[in-house]
Amino acid sequence: MKIPKYVGAFKGKDFLNTQDFTQEKIKQILDAADDLKRKFRSREPTPYLPGRTLFMIFYNRSLRTRNSFEAGMYQLGGHAHFLSPQDLYTPTLPEDMVPYATESISDVARVLSRYGNAIAIRIYGDPAKWTIGRGHRVIEEFAKWGEIPVLNMEDDLYHPFQALADIQAARETEPKLQGKKFVVSYAYSGGLKPLAVPQSEVLITTQFGMDVVLAHPKGFELEDSAIKAAKDNAKRYGGSFEIVNDMKKAFEGADFVYPKAWSPKQFVPPHSKTVDKEGASAYQGKFKDWITTPELLDITNKAHYMHCGPADRGQEVTDEVLDKYERSLYFDEAENRLHVQKAVMAMFMP
Ligand code: CP
Protein backbone atom coordinates (compact mmCIF):
# COMPACT_ATOMS: atom_id res chain seq x y z
CA MET A 1 0.00 0.00 0.00
CA LYS A 2 1.29 3.45 -0.93
CA ILE A 3 1.07 5.97 1.93
CA PRO A 4 0.07 9.44 0.63
CA LYS A 5 2.54 12.28 1.21
CA TYR A 6 0.05 14.20 3.36
CA VAL A 7 0.13 11.54 6.12
CA GLY A 8 2.15 13.07 8.97
CA ALA A 9 2.60 16.38 7.11
CA PHE A 10 1.61 18.46 10.20
CA LYS A 11 2.70 15.88 12.77
CA GLY A 12 2.37 16.95 16.39
CA LYS A 13 0.48 20.22 15.81
CA ASP A 14 -2.78 21.15 17.57
CA PHE A 15 -5.94 22.01 15.63
CA LEU A 16 -7.87 24.60 17.67
CA ASN A 17 -8.92 27.24 15.11
CA THR A 18 -8.66 27.52 11.32
CA GLN A 19 -7.10 30.97 11.81
CA ASP A 20 -3.94 29.28 13.09
CA PHE A 21 -3.29 28.08 9.50
CA THR A 22 -2.76 29.93 6.22
CA GLN A 23 -5.10 29.47 3.27
CA GLU A 24 -2.39 27.36 1.64
CA LYS A 25 -2.25 24.96 4.61
CA ILE A 26 -6.06 24.77 4.81
CA LYS A 27 -6.09 23.87 1.12
CA GLN A 28 -3.58 21.07 1.82
CA ILE A 29 -5.99 19.69 4.44
CA LEU A 30 -8.94 19.96 2.02
CA ASP A 31 -7.00 18.21 -0.75
CA ALA A 32 -6.26 15.36 1.66
CA ALA A 33 -9.96 15.29 2.62
CA ASP A 34 -10.92 15.08 -1.08
CA ASP A 35 -8.55 12.14 -1.51
CA LEU A 36 -9.98 10.38 1.56
CA LYS A 37 -13.54 11.04 0.36
CA ARG A 38 -12.80 9.50 -3.03
CA LYS A 39 -11.23 6.45 -1.36
CA PHE A 40 -14.15 6.13 1.10
CA ARG A 41 -16.63 6.17 -1.80
CA SER A 42 -14.67 3.54 -3.75
CA ARG A 43 -14.11 1.44 -0.59
CA GLU A 44 -10.35 1.71 -0.94
CA PRO A 45 -8.79 0.95 2.48
CA THR A 46 -6.94 3.83 4.18
CA PRO A 47 -5.15 2.31 7.21
CA TYR A 48 -2.81 5.26 7.72
CA LEU A 49 -2.96 5.33 11.57
CA PRO A 50 -2.61 1.68 12.64
CA GLY A 51 -2.62 1.16 16.40
CA ARG A 52 -3.20 4.84 17.16
CA THR A 53 -5.68 6.09 19.77
CA LEU A 54 -7.76 9.26 19.82
CA PHE A 55 -9.26 10.28 23.17
CA MET A 56 -12.52 12.21 22.78
CA ILE A 57 -13.77 14.18 25.79
CA PHE A 58 -17.36 15.33 25.27
CA TYR A 59 -18.67 17.81 27.84
CA ASN A 60 -21.71 18.21 25.47
CA ARG A 61 -23.92 15.96 23.33
CA SER A 62 -23.28 15.21 19.67
CA LEU A 63 -24.52 13.24 16.68
CA ARG A 64 -22.24 14.26 13.83
CA THR A 65 -18.99 14.99 15.67
CA ARG A 66 -18.80 11.89 17.83
CA ASN A 67 -19.86 9.42 15.16
CA SER A 68 -17.74 10.88 12.37
CA PHE A 69 -14.64 10.90 14.60
CA GLU A 70 -15.27 7.32 15.76
CA ALA A 71 -15.98 6.02 12.27
CA GLY A 72 -13.09 8.03 10.82
CA MET A 73 -10.53 6.77 13.30
CA TYR A 74 -11.66 3.17 12.67
CA GLN A 75 -11.35 3.69 8.91
CA LEU A 76 -7.79 4.94 9.43
CA GLY A 77 -6.91 1.74 11.29
CA GLY A 78 -6.93 3.23 14.79
CA HIS A 79 -9.34 3.52 17.68
CA ALA A 80 -11.39 6.43 19.07
CA HIS A 81 -12.01 6.31 22.79
CA PHE A 82 -15.14 8.12 24.08
CA LEU A 83 -14.87 9.83 27.46
CA SER A 84 -17.53 11.83 29.27
CA PRO A 85 -16.03 14.22 31.86
CA GLN A 86 -17.95 12.60 34.73
CA ASP A 87 -16.30 9.27 33.90
CA LEU A 88 -12.97 11.01 34.48
CA TYR A 89 -12.49 13.26 37.52
CA THR A 90 -14.01 16.19 35.56
CA PRO A 91 -10.88 17.85 34.14
CA THR A 92 -10.85 21.30 35.73
CA LEU A 93 -9.23 24.70 35.14
CA PRO A 94 -6.62 25.75 37.76
CA GLU A 95 -8.77 28.52 39.28
CA ASP A 96 -11.68 26.09 39.87
CA MET A 97 -9.73 23.32 41.52
CA VAL A 98 -11.21 22.09 44.79
CA PRO A 99 -8.42 20.37 46.72
CA TYR A 100 -8.83 16.59 46.85
CA ALA A 101 -12.10 16.69 44.91
CA THR A 102 -11.14 17.18 41.28
CA GLU A 103 -8.31 16.45 38.86
CA SER A 104 -6.63 19.29 37.01
CA ILE A 105 -6.63 19.51 33.22
CA SER A 106 -2.83 19.64 33.41
CA ASP A 107 -2.74 16.17 35.02
CA VAL A 108 -5.43 14.66 32.77
CA ALA A 109 -3.69 15.93 29.64
CA ARG A 110 -0.31 14.54 30.70
CA VAL A 111 -1.73 11.14 31.70
CA LEU A 112 -3.66 10.69 28.43
CA SER A 113 -0.52 11.75 26.54
CA ARG A 114 1.18 8.60 27.89
CA TYR A 115 -1.54 6.33 26.45
CA GLY A 116 -2.46 7.62 23.01
CA ASN A 117 -1.86 9.95 20.09
CA ALA A 118 -4.35 12.87 20.28
CA ILE A 119 -6.95 14.39 22.61
CA ALA A 120 -10.13 15.89 21.15
CA ILE A 121 -12.45 18.04 23.28
CA ARG A 122 -15.94 19.56 22.95
CA ILE A 123 -17.02 22.16 25.53
CA TYR A 124 -19.46 25.07 25.42
CA GLY A 125 -22.67 26.17 27.14
CA ASP A 126 -23.52 24.87 30.62
CA PRO A 127 -20.23 22.97 31.16
CA ALA A 128 -18.44 26.25 30.35
CA LYS A 129 -20.89 28.17 32.59
CA TRP A 130 -22.15 30.08 29.50
CA THR A 131 -19.15 32.36 29.90
CA ILE A 132 -17.93 33.23 26.43
CA GLY A 133 -14.32 32.15 25.96
CA ARG A 134 -14.23 29.79 28.94
CA GLY A 135 -14.72 26.66 26.83
CA HIS A 136 -11.92 27.77 24.54
CA ARG A 137 -9.68 28.32 27.57
CA VAL A 138 -10.32 24.73 28.70
CA ILE A 139 -9.14 23.49 25.31
CA GLU A 140 -6.12 25.80 25.39
CA GLU A 141 -5.24 24.40 28.82
CA PHE A 142 -5.32 20.87 27.39
CA ALA A 143 -3.10 22.07 24.53
CA LYS A 144 -0.69 23.71 26.97
CA TRP A 145 -0.15 20.49 28.93
CA GLY A 146 -0.81 17.76 26.37
CA GLU A 147 2.27 16.19 24.81
CA ILE A 148 0.18 15.00 21.84
CA PRO A 149 -2.03 17.01 19.43
CA VAL A 150 -5.20 18.57 20.85
CA LEU A 151 -8.20 18.90 18.53
CA ASN A 152 -11.10 21.31 19.03
CA MET A 153 -14.40 19.48 18.48
CA GLU A 154 -16.31 22.78 19.17
CA ASP A 155 -15.97 25.24 21.97
CA ASP A 156 -17.73 28.53 22.70
CA LEU A 157 -15.67 30.51 20.16
CA TYR A 158 -14.82 28.18 17.28
CA HIS A 159 -15.95 25.03 15.49
CA PRO A 160 -13.00 24.55 13.13
CA PHE A 161 -13.88 21.06 11.83
CA GLN A 162 -17.34 22.30 10.87
CA ALA A 163 -15.73 25.19 8.98
CA LEU A 164 -13.46 22.75 7.10
CA ALA A 165 -16.39 20.47 6.19
CA ASP A 166 -18.42 23.45 5.00
CA ILE A 167 -15.71 24.97 2.84
CA GLN A 168 -15.08 21.52 1.33
CA ALA A 169 -18.81 21.30 0.47
CA ALA A 170 -18.79 24.86 -0.93
CA ARG A 171 -15.82 24.27 -3.21
CA GLU A 172 -17.30 20.96 -4.40
CA THR A 173 -20.24 22.91 -5.82
CA GLU A 174 -18.42 26.11 -6.89
CA PRO A 175 -14.74 25.39 -7.62
CA LYS A 176 -13.91 29.13 -7.69
CA LEU A 177 -15.07 30.59 -4.38
CA GLN A 178 -13.42 34.00 -4.75
CA GLY A 179 -16.06 36.60 -5.67
CA LYS A 180 -19.02 34.47 -4.55
CA LYS A 181 -21.45 36.05 -2.08
CA PHE A 182 -21.61 34.03 1.17
CA VAL A 183 -24.18 35.06 3.79
CA VAL A 184 -23.80 34.03 7.42
CA SER A 185 -27.12 34.95 8.99
CA TYR A 186 -28.74 34.73 12.39
CA ALA A 187 -31.80 32.43 12.40
CA TYR A 188 -34.34 32.22 15.21
CA SER A 189 -34.19 29.51 17.86
CA GLY A 190 -35.60 29.42 21.39
CA GLY A 191 -32.53 28.23 23.30
CA LEU A 192 -29.06 29.56 24.03
CA LYS A 193 -26.49 28.57 21.39
CA PRO A 194 -22.74 29.29 21.18
CA LEU A 195 -21.02 31.71 18.79
CA ALA A 196 -18.70 28.98 17.53
CA VAL A 197 -20.30 28.23 14.16
CA PRO A 198 -20.98 31.78 12.91
CA GLN A 199 -17.51 32.86 14.05
CA SER A 200 -15.77 29.96 12.32
CA GLU A 201 -17.87 30.51 9.17
CA VAL A 202 -16.96 34.19 8.78
CA LEU A 203 -13.31 33.26 9.36
CA ILE A 204 -13.04 30.43 6.83
CA THR A 205 -15.08 32.15 4.10
CA THR A 206 -13.07 35.38 4.29
CA GLN A 207 -9.94 33.23 4.28
CA PHE A 208 -11.07 31.94 0.88
CA GLY A 209 -11.56 35.46 -0.55
CA MET A 210 -15.35 35.33 -0.65
CA ASP A 211 -17.67 38.35 -0.43
CA VAL A 212 -19.02 37.67 3.03
CA VAL A 213 -22.11 39.31 4.54
CA LEU A 214 -22.88 38.78 8.22
CA ALA A 215 -26.58 39.44 8.98
CA HIS A 216 -28.10 39.61 12.44
CA PRO A 217 -30.50 41.70 14.50
CA LYS A 218 -28.95 44.27 16.84
CA GLY A 219 -27.78 42.53 20.00
CA PHE A 220 -26.40 39.45 18.22
CA GLU A 221 -22.94 40.86 17.50
CA LEU A 222 -20.07 38.38 17.28
CA GLU A 223 -16.96 38.86 19.41
CA ASP A 224 -14.76 41.80 18.38
CA SER A 225 -11.77 39.47 17.91
CA ALA A 226 -13.64 37.40 15.29
CA ILE A 227 -14.85 40.50 13.44
CA LYS A 228 -11.33 41.92 13.35
CA ALA A 229 -9.91 38.62 12.09
CA ALA A 230 -12.60 38.39 9.36
CA LYS A 231 -11.80 41.96 8.22
CA ASP A 232 -8.09 41.19 8.17
CA ASN A 233 -8.74 38.01 6.16
CA ALA A 234 -10.85 39.92 3.62
CA LYS A 235 -7.99 42.38 3.10
CA ARG A 236 -5.33 39.66 2.92
CA TYR A 237 -7.20 37.25 0.65
CA GLY A 238 -8.96 39.74 -1.64
CA GLY A 239 -12.60 39.37 -0.59
CA SER A 240 -14.94 41.62 1.38
CA PHE A 241 -16.73 41.58 4.72
CA GLU A 242 -19.88 43.53 5.57
CA ILE A 243 -22.34 43.47 8.50
CA VAL A 244 -26.07 44.21 8.02
CA ASN A 245 -29.13 44.00 10.30
CA ASP A 246 -31.58 42.79 7.65
CA MET A 247 -31.91 39.12 6.64
CA LYS A 248 -33.78 39.81 3.38
CA LYS A 249 -31.29 42.43 2.24
CA ALA A 250 -28.45 40.02 2.95
CA PHE A 251 -30.07 37.17 0.99
CA GLU A 252 -30.49 39.25 -2.20
CA GLY A 253 -28.18 37.82 -4.88
CA ALA A 254 -26.44 35.42 -2.46
CA ASP A 255 -24.60 32.37 -3.82
CA PHE A 256 -24.51 30.64 -0.43
CA VAL A 257 -26.67 31.24 2.65
CA TYR A 258 -25.80 29.92 6.11
CA PRO A 259 -28.68 30.87 8.47
CA LYS A 260 -27.98 29.61 11.99
CA ALA A 261 -29.03 30.51 15.54
CA TRP A 262 -26.70 31.94 18.16
CA SER A 263 -27.29 33.77 21.41
CA PRO A 264 -27.50 37.50 22.12
CA LYS A 265 -24.35 37.94 24.14
CA GLN A 266 -25.52 40.74 26.48
CA PHE A 267 -27.31 38.02 28.53
CA VAL A 268 -24.20 35.96 29.32
CA PRO A 269 -20.81 36.63 30.97
CA PRO A 270 -18.45 38.37 30.48
CA HIS A 271 -20.91 40.77 28.79
CA SER A 272 -23.37 40.34 31.70
CA LYS A 273 -22.75 39.60 35.41
CA THR A 274 -25.01 36.53 35.39
CA VAL A 275 -26.43 34.06 32.89
CA ASP A 276 -29.94 35.28 32.07
CA LYS A 277 -31.50 32.44 30.04
CA GLU A 278 -35.04 33.83 30.37
CA GLY A 279 -33.98 37.30 29.26
CA ALA A 280 -32.13 35.85 26.28
CA SER A 281 -35.10 33.70 25.31
CA ALA A 282 -37.52 36.67 25.52
CA TYR A 283 -35.17 38.80 23.40
CA GLN A 284 -34.71 36.03 20.82
CA GLY A 285 -38.52 35.69 20.63
CA LYS A 286 -38.69 39.09 18.91
CA PHE A 287 -36.95 37.66 15.85
CA LYS A 288 -39.10 34.66 14.90
CA ASP A 289 -39.33 36.02 11.37
CA TRP A 290 -35.61 35.24 10.89
CA ILE A 291 -36.50 31.86 9.37
CA THR A 292 -35.39 30.41 6.03
CA THR A 293 -38.32 29.65 3.71
CA PRO A 294 -38.51 28.77 -0.02
CA GLU A 295 -39.76 32.33 -0.67
CA LEU A 296 -36.70 33.84 0.99
CA LEU A 297 -34.41 31.59 -1.05
CA ASP A 298 -36.17 32.86 -4.22
CA ILE A 299 -34.48 36.27 -3.83
CA THR A 300 -31.00 34.73 -3.81
CA ASN A 301 -28.84 33.84 -6.81
CA LYS A 302 -30.06 30.20 -6.57
CA ALA A 303 -28.08 30.01 -3.35
CA HIS A 304 -26.84 26.83 -1.80
CA TYR A 305 -28.49 26.43 1.62
CA MET A 306 -26.04 25.51 4.40
CA HIS A 307 -26.34 24.63 8.08
CA CYS A 308 -24.03 22.72 10.42
CA GLY A 309 -26.85 20.66 11.94
CA PRO A 310 -28.85 20.02 13.96
CA ALA A 311 -31.17 22.58 12.32
CA ASP A 312 -34.18 23.60 14.42
CA ARG A 313 -37.12 22.77 12.15
CA GLY A 314 -39.90 25.34 12.24
CA GLN A 315 -37.64 27.87 13.96
CA GLU A 316 -34.42 28.34 11.97
CA VAL A 317 -35.75 26.76 8.76
CA THR A 318 -38.92 25.23 7.33
CA ASP A 319 -39.31 21.50 6.65
CA GLU A 320 -39.77 22.27 2.98
CA VAL A 321 -36.28 23.79 2.68
CA LEU A 322 -34.59 20.96 4.61
CA ASP A 323 -36.44 18.14 2.83
CA LYS A 324 -37.00 19.44 -0.70
CA TYR A 325 -34.69 22.33 -1.61
CA GLU A 326 -32.47 20.96 -4.36
CA ARG A 327 -29.53 23.24 -3.64
CA SER A 328 -29.29 22.30 0.03
CA LEU A 329 -25.83 21.16 1.15
CA TYR A 330 -27.06 20.10 4.61
CA PHE A 331 -26.21 16.39 4.28
CA ASP A 332 -23.02 17.00 2.26
CA GLU A 333 -21.73 19.18 5.10
CA ALA A 334 -22.57 16.43 7.59
CA GLU A 335 -20.80 13.82 5.44
CA ASN A 336 -17.73 16.01 4.96
CA ARG A 337 -17.15 16.09 8.71
CA LEU A 338 -15.93 12.51 8.29
CA HIS A 339 -13.49 13.32 5.48
CA VAL A 340 -11.95 16.52 6.89
CA GLN A 341 -11.49 14.97 10.31
CA LYS A 342 -9.78 11.93 8.80
CA ALA A 343 -7.53 14.33 6.89
CA VAL A 344 -6.55 16.25 10.04
CA MET A 345 -6.01 13.07 12.05
CA ALA A 346 -3.87 11.51 9.31
CA MET A 347 -1.83 14.70 8.93
CA PHE A 348 -1.49 15.75 12.60
CA MET A 349 -1.34 12.57 14.70
CA PRO A 350 2.09 11.09 15.34
N1 CP B 1 -22.54 20.17 13.66
C1 CP B 1 -22.22 19.45 14.74
O1 CP B 1 -21.18 19.63 15.36
O2 CP B 1 -23.13 18.48 15.04
P1 CP B 1 -23.20 17.63 16.39
O3 CP B 1 -23.57 18.59 17.49
O4 CP B 1 -24.28 16.61 16.12
O5 CP B 1 -21.88 17.00 16.65
Coordinates of C-alpha atoms and ligand atoms in Angstrom, one line a residue:
M1 CA 0.0 0.0 0.0
K2 CA 1.3 3.4 -0.9
I3 CA 1.1 6.0 1.9
P4 CA 0.1 9.4 0.6
K5 CA 2.5 12.3 1.2
Y6 CA 0.1 14.2 3.4
V7 CA 0.1 11.5 6.1
G8 CA 2.1 13.1 9.0
A9 CA 2.6 16.4 7.1
F10 CA 1.6 18.5 10.2
K11 CA 2.7 15.9 12.8
G12 CA 2.4 16.9 16.4
K13 CA 0.5 20.2 15.8
D14 CA -2.8 21.2 17.6
F15 CA -5.9 22.0 15.6
L16 CA -7.9 24.6 17.7
N17 CA -8.9 27.2 15.1
T18 CA -8.7 27.5 11.3
Q19 CA -7.1 31.0 11.8
D20 CA -3.9 29.3 13.1
F21 CA -3.3 28.1 9.5
T22 CA -2.8 29.9 6.2
Q23 CA -5.1 29.5 3.3
E24 CA -2.4 27.4 1.6
K25 CA -2.3 25.0 4.6
I26 CA -6.1 24.8 4.8
K27 CA -6.1 23.9 1.1
Q28 CA -3.6 21.1 1.8
I29 CA -6.0 19.7 4.4
L30 CA -8.9 20.0 2.0
D31 CA -7.0 18.2 -0.8
A32 CA -6.3 15.4 1.7
A33 CA -10.0 15.3 2.6
D34 CA -10.9 15.1 -1.1
D35 CA -8.6 12.1 -1.5
L36 CA -10.0 10.4 1.6
K37 CA -13.5 11.0 0.4
R38 CA -12.8 9.5 -3.0
K39 CA -11.2 6.5 -1.4
F40 CA -14.1 6.1 1.1
R41 CA -16.6 6.2 -1.8
S42 CA -14.7 3.5 -3.7
R43 CA -14.1 1.4 -0.6
E44 CA -10.4 1.7 -0.9
P45 CA -8.8 0.9 2.5
T46 CA -6.9 3.8 4.2
P47 CA -5.2 2.3 7.2
Y48 CA -2.8 5.3 7.7
L49 CA -3.0 5.3 11.6
P50 CA -2.6 1.7 12.6
G51 CA -2.6 1.2 16.4
R52 CA -3.2 4.8 17.2
T53 CA -5.7 6.1 19.8
L54 CA -7.8 9.3 19.8
F55 CA -9.3 10.3 23.2
M56 CA -12.5 12.2 22.8
I57 CA -13.8 14.2 25.8
F58 CA -17.4 15.3 25.3
Y59 CA -18.7 17.8 27.8
N60 CA -21.7 18.2 25.5
R61 CA -23.9 16.0 23.3
S62 CA -23.3 15.2 19.7
L63 CA -24.5 13.2 16.7
R64 CA -22.2 14.3 13.8
T65 CA -19.0 15.0 15.7
R66 CA -18.8 11.9 17.8
N67 CA -19.9 9.4 15.2
S68 CA -17.7 10.9 12.4
F69 CA -14.6 10.9 14.6
E70 CA -15.3 7.3 15.8
A71 CA -16.0 6.0 12.3
G72 CA -13.1 8.0 10.8
M73 CA -10.5 6.8 13.3
Y74 CA -11.7 3.2 12.7
Q75 CA -11.4 3.7 8.9
L76 CA -7.8 4.9 9.4
G77 CA -6.9 1.7 11.3
G78 CA -6.9 3.2 14.8
H79 CA -9.3 3.5 17.7
A80 CA -11.4 6.4 19.1
H81 CA -12.0 6.3 22.8
F82 CA -15.1 8.1 24.1
L83 CA -14.9 9.8 27.5
S84 CA -17.5 11.8 29.3
P85 CA -16.0 14.2 31.9
Q86 CA -17.9 12.6 34.7
D87 CA -16.3 9.3 33.9
L88 CA -13.0 11.0 34.5
Y89 CA -12.5 13.3 37.5
T90 CA -14.0 16.2 35.6
P91 CA -10.9 17.9 34.1
T92 CA -10.8 21.3 35.7
L93 CA -9.2 24.7 35.1
P94 CA -6.6 25.7 37.8
E95 CA -8.8 28.5 39.3
D96 CA -11.7 26.1 39.9
M97 CA -9.7 23.3 41.5
V98 CA -11.2 22.1 44.8
P99 CA -8.4 20.4 46.7
Y100 CA -8.8 16.6 46.9
A101 CA -12.1 16.7 44.9
T102 CA -11.1 17.2 41.3
E103 CA -8.3 16.4 38.9
S104 CA -6.6 19.3 37.0
I105 CA -6.6 19.5 33.2
S106 CA -2.8 19.6 33.4
D107 CA -2.7 16.2 35.0
V108 CA -5.4 14.7 32.8
A109 CA -3.7 15.9 29.6
R110 CA -0.3 14.5 30.7
V111 CA -1.7 11.1 31.7
L112 CA -3.7 10.7 28.4
S113 CA -0.5 11.8 26.5
R114 CA 1.2 8.6 27.9
Y115 CA -1.5 6.3 26.4
G116 CA -2.5 7.6 23.0
N117 CA -1.9 9.9 20.1
A118 CA -4.4 12.9 20.3
I119 CA -6.9 14.4 22.6
A120 CA -10.1 15.9 21.2
I121 CA -12.5 18.0 23.3
R122 CA -15.9 19.6 22.9
I123 CA -17.0 22.2 25.5
Y124 CA -19.5 25.1 25.4
G125 CA -22.7 26.2 27.1
D126 CA -23.5 24.9 30.6
P127 CA -20.2 23.0 31.2
A128 CA -18.4 26.3 30.3
K129 CA -20.9 28.2 32.6
W130 CA -22.1 30.1 29.5
T131 CA -19.1 32.4 29.9
I132 CA -17.9 33.2 26.4
G133 CA -14.3 32.1 26.0
R134 CA -14.2 29.8 28.9
G135 CA -14.7 26.7 26.8
H136 CA -11.9 27.8 24.5
R137 CA -9.7 28.3 27.6
V138 CA -10.3 24.7 28.7
I139 CA -9.1 23.5 25.3
E140 CA -6.1 25.8 25.4
E141 CA -5.2 24.4 28.8
F142 CA -5.3 20.9 27.4
A143 CA -3.1 22.1 24.5
K144 CA -0.7 23.7 27.0
W145 CA -0.2 20.5 28.9
G146 CA -0.8 17.8 26.4
E147 CA 2.3 16.2 24.8
I148 CA 0.2 15.0 21.8
P149 CA -2.0 17.0 19.4
V150 CA -5.2 18.6 20.8
L151 CA -8.2 18.9 18.5
N152 CA -11.1 21.3 19.0
M153 CA -14.4 19.5 18.5
E154 CA -16.3 22.8 19.2
D155 CA -16.0 25.2 22.0
D156 CA -17.7 28.5 22.7
L157 CA -15.7 30.5 20.2
Y158 CA -14.8 28.2 17.3
H159 CA -16.0 25.0 15.5
P160 CA -13.0 24.5 13.1
F161 CA -13.9 21.1 11.8
Q162 CA -17.3 22.3 10.9
A163 CA -15.7 25.2 9.0
L164 CA -13.5 22.8 7.1
A165 CA -16.4 20.5 6.2
D166 CA -18.4 23.5 5.0
I167 CA -15.7 25.0 2.8
Q168 CA -15.1 21.5 1.3
A169 CA -18.8 21.3 0.5
A170 CA -18.8 24.9 -0.9
R171 CA -15.8 24.3 -3.2
E172 CA -17.3 21.0 -4.4
T173 CA -20.2 22.9 -5.8
E174 CA -18.4 26.1 -6.9
P175 CA -14.7 25.4 -7.6
K176 CA -13.9 29.1 -7.7
L177 CA -15.1 30.6 -4.4
Q178 CA -13.4 34.0 -4.8
G179 CA -16.1 36.6 -5.7
K180 CA -19.0 34.5 -4.5
K181 CA -21.4 36.1 -2.1
F182 CA -21.6 34.0 1.2
V183 CA -24.2 35.1 3.8
V184 CA -23.8 34.0 7.4
S185 CA -27.1 34.9 9.0
Y186 CA -28.7 34.7 12.4
A187 CA -31.8 32.4 12.4
Y188 CA -34.3 32.2 15.2
S189 CA -34.2 29.5 17.9
G190 CA -35.6 29.4 21.4
G191 CA -32.5 28.2 23.3
L192 CA -29.1 29.6 24.0
K193 CA -26.5 28.6 21.4
P194 CA -22.7 29.3 21.2
L195 CA -21.0 31.7 18.8
A196 CA -18.7 29.0 17.5
V197 CA -20.3 28.2 14.2
P198 CA -21.0 31.8 12.9
Q199 CA -17.5 32.9 14.0
S200 CA -15.8 30.0 12.3
E201 CA -17.9 30.5 9.2
V202 CA -17.0 34.2 8.8
L203 CA -13.3 33.3 9.4
I204 CA -13.0 30.4 6.8
T205 CA -15.1 32.2 4.1
T206 CA -13.1 35.4 4.3
Q207 CA -9.9 33.2 4.3
F208 CA -11.1 31.9 0.9
G209 CA -11.6 35.5 -0.6
M210 CA -15.4 35.3 -0.7
D211 CA -17.7 38.3 -0.4
V212 CA -19.0 37.7 3.0
V213 CA -22.1 39.3 4.5
L214 CA -22.9 38.8 8.2
A215 CA -26.6 39.4 9.0
H216 CA -28.1 39.6 12.4
P217 CA -30.5 41.7 14.5
K218 CA -29.0 44.3 16.8
G219 CA -27.8 42.5 20.0
F220 CA -26.4 39.4 18.2
E221 CA -22.9 40.9 17.5
L222 CA -20.1 38.4 17.3
E223 CA -17.0 38.9 19.4
D224 CA -14.8 41.8 18.4
S225 CA -11.8 39.5 17.9
A226 CA -13.6 37.4 15.3
I227 CA -14.9 40.5 13.4
K228 CA -11.3 41.9 13.4
A229 CA -9.9 38.6 12.1
A230 CA -12.6 38.4 9.4
K231 CA -11.8 42.0 8.2
D232 CA -8.1 41.2 8.2
N233 CA -8.7 38.0 6.2
A234 CA -10.8 39.9 3.6
K235 CA -8.0 42.4 3.1
R236 CA -5.3 39.7 2.9
Y237 CA -7.2 37.3 0.7
G238 CA -9.0 39.7 -1.6
G239 CA -12.6 39.4 -0.6
S240 CA -14.9 41.6 1.4
F241 CA -16.7 41.6 4.7
E242 CA -19.9 43.5 5.6
I243 CA -22.3 43.5 8.5
V244 CA -26.1 44.2 8.0
N245 CA -29.1 44.0 10.3
D246 CA -31.6 42.8 7.6
M247 CA -31.9 39.1 6.6
K248 CA -33.8 39.8 3.4
K249 CA -31.3 42.4 2.2
A250 CA -28.5 40.0 3.0
F251 CA -30.1 37.2 1.0
E252 CA -30.5 39.2 -2.2
G253 CA -28.2 37.8 -4.9
A254 CA -26.4 35.4 -2.5
D255 CA -24.6 32.4 -3.8
F256 CA -24.5 30.6 -0.4
V257 CA -26.7 31.2 2.7
Y258 CA -25.8 29.9 6.1
P259 CA -28.7 30.9 8.5
K260 CA -28.0 29.6 12.0
A261 CA -29.0 30.5 15.5
W262 CA -26.7 31.9 18.2
S263 CA -27.3 33.8 21.4
P264 CA -27.5 37.5 22.1
K265 CA -24.4 37.9 24.1
Q266 CA -25.5 40.7 26.5
F267 CA -27.3 38.0 28.5
V268 CA -24.2 36.0 29.3
P269 CA -20.8 36.6 31.0
P270 CA -18.4 38.4 30.5
H271 CA -20.9 40.8 28.8
S272 CA -23.4 40.3 31.7
K273 CA -22.7 39.6 35.4
T274 CA -25.0 36.5 35.4
V275 CA -26.4 34.1 32.9
D276 CA -29.9 35.3 32.1
K277 CA -31.5 32.4 30.0
E278 CA -35.0 33.8 30.4
G279 CA -34.0 37.3 29.3
A280 CA -32.1 35.9 26.3
S281 CA -35.1 33.7 25.3
A282 CA -37.5 36.7 25.5
Y283 CA -35.2 38.8 23.4
Q284 CA -34.7 36.0 20.8
G285 CA -38.5 35.7 20.6
K286 CA -38.7 39.1 18.9
F287 CA -36.9 37.7 15.8
K288 CA -39.1 34.7 14.9
D289 CA -39.3 36.0 11.4
W290 CA -35.6 35.2 10.9
I291 CA -36.5 31.9 9.4
T292 CA -35.4 30.4 6.0
T293 CA -38.3 29.6 3.7
P294 CA -38.5 28.8 0.0
E295 CA -39.8 32.3 -0.7
L296 CA -36.7 33.8 1.0
L297 CA -34.4 31.6 -1.1
D298 CA -36.2 32.9 -4.2
I299 CA -34.5 36.3 -3.8
T300 CA -31.0 34.7 -3.8
N301 CA -28.8 33.8 -6.8
K302 CA -30.1 30.2 -6.6
A303 CA -28.1 30.0 -3.3
H304 CA -26.8 26.8 -1.8
Y305 CA -28.5 26.4 1.6
M306 CA -26.0 25.5 4.4
H307 CA -26.3 24.6 8.1
C308 CA -24.0 22.7 10.4
G309 CA -26.9 20.7 11.9
P310 CA -28.8 20.0 14.0
A311 CA -31.2 22.6 12.3
D312 CA -34.2 23.6 14.4
R313 CA -37.1 22.8 12.1
G314 CA -39.9 25.3 12.2
Q315 CA -37.6 27.9 14.0
E316 CA -34.4 28.3 12.0
V317 CA -35.7 26.8 8.8
T318 CA -38.9 25.2 7.3
D319 CA -39.3 21.5 6.6
E320 CA -39.8 22.3 3.0
V321 CA -36.3 23.8 2.7
L322 CA -34.6 21.0 4.6
D323 CA -36.4 18.1 2.8
K324 CA -37.0 19.4 -0.7
Y325 CA -34.7 22.3 -1.6
E326 CA -32.5 21.0 -4.4
R327 CA -29.5 23.2 -3.6
S328 CA -29.3 22.3 0.0
L329 CA -25.8 21.2 1.2
Y330 CA -27.1 20.1 4.6
F331 CA -26.2 16.4 4.3
D332 CA -23.0 17.0 2.3
E333 CA -21.7 19.2 5.1
A334 CA -22.6 16.4 7.6
E335 CA -20.8 13.8 5.4
N336 CA -17.7 16.0 5.0
R337 CA -17.2 16.1 8.7
L338 CA -15.9 12.5 8.3
H339 CA -13.5 13.3 5.5
V340 CA -12.0 16.5 6.9
Q341 CA -11.5 15.0 10.3
K342 CA -9.8 11.9 8.8
A343 CA -7.5 14.3 6.9
V344 CA -6.6 16.3 10.0
M345 CA -6.0 13.1 12.1
A346 CA -3.9 11.5 9.3
M347 CA -1.8 14.7 8.9
F348 CA -1.5 15.7 12.6
M349 CA -1.3 12.6 14.7
P350 CA 2.1 11.1 15.3
Ligands
CP1 N1 -22.5 20.2 13.7 C1 -22.2 19.4 14.7 O1 -21.2 19.6 15.4 O2 -23.1 18.5 15.0 P1 -23.2 17.6 16.4 O3 -23.6 18.6 17.5 O4 -24.3 16.6 16.1 O5 -21.9 17.0 16.6

